Short mmCIF file of C-alpha atoms and ligand atoms in Angstrom, two decimals:
data_model
loop_
_atom_site.label_atom_id
_atom_site.label_comp_id
_atom_site.label_asym_id
_atom_site.label_seq_id
_atom_site.Cartn_x
_atom_site.Cartn_y
_atom_site.Cartn_z
CA MET A 152 -25.02 5.76 12.10
CA THR A 153 -25.60 4.87 8.44
CA LEU A 154 -25.94 1.55 6.92
CA ALA A 155 -23.69 -1.09 6.97
CA PRO A 156 -22.13 -2.55 4.29
CA ASP A 157 -23.06 -6.01 2.56
CA MET A 158 -20.53 -8.97 3.58
CA ASN A 159 -22.33 -10.68 0.95
CA LYS A 160 -20.55 -8.99 -1.78
CA VAL A 161 -17.57 -9.63 -0.70
CA SER A 162 -15.92 -12.32 -1.31
CA VAL A 163 -11.94 -13.59 0.46
CA LEU A 164 -9.73 -14.00 -1.61
CA PHE A 165 -7.32 -14.12 0.58
CA SER A 166 -7.75 -15.33 4.66
CA ALA A 167 -6.42 -13.40 7.85
CA GLU A 168 -4.08 -16.61 7.68
CA GLU A 169 -2.69 -15.90 4.39
CA ILE A 170 -2.30 -12.54 4.69
CA LYS A 171 -0.86 -12.81 8.25
CA GLU A 172 2.34 -15.34 6.15
CA ARG A 173 3.23 -13.01 3.92
CA VAL A 174 3.61 -10.27 5.89
CA ALA A 175 5.97 -12.34 7.70
CA LEU A 176 7.68 -12.97 4.63
CA LEU A 177 7.80 -9.56 2.86
CA ALA A 178 9.15 -8.83 6.31
CA LYS A 179 12.21 -10.52 6.26
CA GLU A 180 12.75 -10.14 2.72
CA ILE A 181 12.54 -5.94 3.29
CA ALA A 182 15.24 -7.02 6.31
CA ASN A 183 17.48 -8.25 4.11
CA ASN A 184 17.66 -5.25 1.76
CA SER A 185 17.90 -2.50 3.24
CA SER A 186 19.62 -0.54 5.77
CA ASP A 187 19.40 -0.28 9.03
CA ASP A 188 18.65 3.73 9.32
CA LEU A 189 15.16 3.16 6.38
CA MET A 190 13.21 5.69 6.80
CA ILE A 191 9.67 4.64 5.55
CA VAL A 192 6.47 6.59 4.11
CA ALA A 193 3.00 5.06 3.92
CA LEU A 194 1.03 5.71 1.85
CA LEU A 195 -2.63 6.92 2.84
CA ARG A 196 -5.03 5.69 3.66
CA GLY A 197 -5.19 2.20 2.55
CA SER A 198 -1.54 1.56 3.39
CA PHE A 199 -2.10 1.80 6.70
CA VAL A 200 -2.97 -1.70 8.53
CA PHE A 201 -0.07 -3.11 5.71
CA THR A 202 2.03 -0.51 6.94
CA ALA A 203 1.10 -1.61 11.14
CA ASP A 204 1.03 -5.67 10.40
CA LEU A 205 4.53 -4.62 8.40
CA LEU A 206 5.64 -2.65 10.97
CA ARG A 207 5.36 -5.16 13.59
CA GLU A 208 5.99 -8.82 11.83
CA MET A 209 10.09 -6.00 11.20
CA TYR A 210 10.07 -5.63 14.91
CA SER A 211 10.16 -9.08 15.80
CA ILE A 212 13.21 -9.62 13.36
CA GLY A 213 15.06 -7.06 15.01
CA PHE A 214 14.92 -4.38 11.72
CA PHE A 215 13.33 -1.34 13.86
CA PRO A 216 12.80 1.49 11.07
CA GLN A 217 12.01 5.38 10.75
CA VAL A 218 7.52 5.66 9.66
CA ASP A 219 5.65 8.64 7.84
CA PHE A 220 2.98 9.29 5.93
CA ILE A 221 1.62 11.17 2.78
CA ALA A 222 -1.79 11.28 1.92
CA LEU A 223 -2.23 10.68 -1.94
CA SER A 224 -5.75 10.36 -3.50
CA SER A 225 -6.86 9.49 -6.84
CA TYR A 226 -9.29 6.98 -7.18
CA GLY A 227 -12.49 9.20 -4.91
CA THR A 228 -15.45 6.93 -4.31
CA GLY A 229 -15.70 4.82 -7.59
CA THR A 230 -13.67 2.02 -8.43
CA GLU A 231 -11.97 3.58 -11.56
CA SER A 232 -8.85 5.33 -11.11
CA SER A 233 -9.18 9.56 -11.97
CA GLY A 234 -5.82 8.88 -13.20
CA LYS A 235 -5.05 11.96 -11.76
CA VAL A 236 -3.13 11.53 -8.44
CA ILE A 237 -3.41 14.61 -5.02
CA GLN A 238 -0.84 15.14 -1.94
CA THR A 239 -3.82 15.51 0.47
CA SER A 240 -1.75 15.60 3.72
CA GLU A 241 2.11 18.12 4.46
CA PHE A 242 5.24 16.15 4.31
CA LYS A 243 7.29 18.25 6.49
CA THR A 244 10.22 14.84 7.79
CA ASP A 245 13.68 15.43 5.67
CA ILE A 246 14.77 12.81 4.01
CA LYS A 247 17.59 14.20 2.09
CA GLY A 248 20.78 11.50 1.79
CA ARG A 249 18.22 9.06 2.75
CA SER A 250 16.68 5.12 2.22
CA VAL A 251 13.27 5.09 1.55
CA LEU A 252 10.67 2.33 0.73
CA ILE A 253 7.17 3.49 -0.66
CA ILE A 254 4.69 1.29 0.69
CA ASP A 255 1.02 1.11 -0.74
CA ASP A 256 -2.02 -1.03 -0.98
CA ILE A 257 -2.14 -1.93 -4.04
CA LEU A 258 -0.30 -1.40 -7.65
CA GLU A 259 -2.38 -0.46 -10.51
CA SER A 260 -2.27 2.54 -12.76
CA GLY A 261 1.42 2.91 -11.61
CA ARG A 262 0.09 6.62 -11.64
CA THR A 263 0.24 7.45 -7.26
CA LEU A 264 3.72 5.15 -6.42
CA LEU A 265 5.32 7.42 -9.70
CA PHE A 266 3.81 10.50 -7.40
CA ALA A 267 5.38 9.92 -4.54
CA LYS A 268 7.68 8.33 -6.20
CA GLU A 269 8.62 11.27 -7.89
CA MET A 270 8.52 13.97 -4.43
CA LEU A 271 10.74 11.41 -1.96
CA LYS A 272 13.48 12.80 -5.50
CA GLU A 273 12.56 16.30 -5.08
CA ARG A 274 12.49 16.48 -1.76
CA GLY A 275 16.81 13.98 -2.03
CA ALA A 276 16.43 11.11 -1.24
CA SER A 277 19.47 8.96 -1.98
CA ASP A 278 17.93 5.97 -2.69
CA ILE A 279 13.73 6.00 -2.94
CA LYS A 280 12.66 1.21 -3.17
CA ILE A 281 9.03 0.40 -2.88
CA ALA A 282 7.25 -1.69 -1.83
CA VAL A 283 2.74 -3.33 -2.42
CA LEU A 284 0.70 -5.99 -1.19
CA MET A 285 -0.82 -6.05 -3.79
CA GLU A 286 -0.28 -5.96 -7.77
CA LYS A 287 -2.76 -5.51 -10.38
CA PRO A 288 -1.53 -7.47 -13.50
CA GLY A 289 -1.60 -5.67 -16.74
CA LYS A 290 -2.83 -2.47 -15.51
CA LEU A 291 0.76 -0.39 -15.76
CA LYS A 292 0.14 2.58 -17.67
CA VAL A 293 3.69 4.54 -15.57
CA ASP A 294 7.09 3.55 -15.65
CA VAL A 295 7.57 2.77 -12.66
CA LYS A 296 7.97 -0.83 -10.80
CA ALA A 297 7.63 -2.36 -7.35
CA ASP A 298 10.60 -3.55 -5.61
CA PHE A 299 8.95 -6.42 -3.10
CA ILE A 300 5.24 -7.40 -3.83
CA GLY A 301 2.44 -9.68 -1.23
CA PHE A 302 -0.02 -10.80 -3.78
CA LYS A 303 -0.85 -10.92 -7.29
CA ILE A 304 -4.03 -10.03 -7.87
CA PRO A 305 -6.97 -10.61 -11.18
CA ASP A 306 -8.24 -7.58 -12.38
CA SER A 307 -11.02 -7.06 -9.96
CA PHE A 308 -12.20 -4.64 -7.01
CA VAL A 309 -10.63 -5.66 -3.59
CA VAL A 310 -11.52 -4.20 -0.90
CA GLY A 311 -10.60 -5.79 3.07
CA TYR A 312 -7.76 -5.38 5.04
CA GLY A 313 -7.29 -1.96 4.83
CA LEU A 314 -8.40 -1.15 1.24
CA ASP A 315 -11.97 0.46 0.12
CA TRP A 316 -15.47 0.52 -1.76
CA ALA A 317 -15.98 4.74 -1.20
CA ASN A 318 -14.47 4.03 3.15
CA ASN A 319 -16.55 0.41 2.89
CA PHE A 320 -14.60 -2.65 4.50
CA ARG A 321 -12.49 -1.59 5.20
CA GLY A 322 -11.94 -3.37 8.52
CA LEU A 323 -11.95 -6.48 6.87
CA PRO A 324 -9.76 -8.33 8.15
CA TYR A 325 -9.29 -10.50 5.00
CA ILE A 326 -8.74 -8.98 1.33
CA GLY A 327 -11.86 -10.22 -0.58
CA ILE A 328 -13.43 -8.56 -4.39
CA VAL A 329 -16.08 -6.91 -4.10
CA ASP A 330 -19.45 -7.66 -6.23
CA THR A 331 -19.30 -3.84 -7.36
CA ASN A 332 -22.75 -4.29 -10.09
P1 LIG B 313 -2.81 3.58 -9.24
O1 LIG B 313 -2.53 5.31 -8.82
O2 LIG B 313 -3.93 3.86 -10.27
O3 LIG B 313 -1.36 2.72 -9.55
O4 LIG B 313 -3.39 3.25 -8.19
C1 LIG B 313 -3.42 2.15 -7.03
C2 LIG B 313 -4.00 3.28 -5.83
O5 LIG B 313 -5.50 3.46 -6.21
C3 LIG B 313 -3.87 2.44 -4.78
O6 LIG B 313 -3.14 3.68 -3.63
C4 LIG B 313 -5.02 1.71 -4.28
O7 LIG B 313 -5.92 2.90 -3.08
C5 LIG B 313 -6.33 2.56 -5.06
N1 LIG B 313 -6.64 1.06 -6.01
C6 LIG B 313 -6.52 0.57 -6.43
N2 LIG B 313 -7.51 -1.30 -7.26
C7 LIG B 313 -7.78 -0.76 -5.85
C8 LIG B 313 -8.74 -1.65 -5.43
O8 LIG B 313 -8.94 -3.45 -5.76
N3 LIG B 313 -9.62 -1.39 -4.07
C9 LIG B 313 -9.04 -0.41 -3.52
N4 LIG B 313 -8.10 0.25 -3.71
C10 LIG B 313 -7.75 0.22 -4.98
MG1 LIG B 314 -4.42 4.74 -2.09
#
């Protein structure tokens, strides 16, 4: 077994309760503004916990979208994005003419979401919207915007609730700011 990551380096930004409350509201907002035959495409790996909770909140209000995933990568193991997005899994679902909602954990430079959006547009999606759990204001480098946003956060590196630092901390039930020094 590898050494456990140091939890003392993480300070809570949003508690599990705060996240649950916000995700339930987002599920309603999305359901009220989407067609019944929505196709969700969630970006791995950071959005897996958010997506799972969002889907169950949607279920509880009678909204049942289809779901698929694409793995995209830009960070490597550091806390600065490399700026180059690569697709690390195949995507075979036919989305021609479909309304698609892309889900990601964080909108930062926007490169990841723009890459996903262009890929899905090329494959014939008729309508593409974006939902993110968090947005770091002032960091956008490309022309993309989120239609649904959970939280606006300060410019710090956050982990937990699916988000990682070199694959650590994904299982934290809360979102925390990590001291990367
Ligand atoms: P963008 O392409 O610069 O918008 O970066 C978005 C991607 O970088 C997200 O999908 C996240 O996986 C990752 N990311 C950005 N900020 C953080 C952070 O604070 N913690 C963990 N991952 C992050
Ligand atoms: Mg990610």
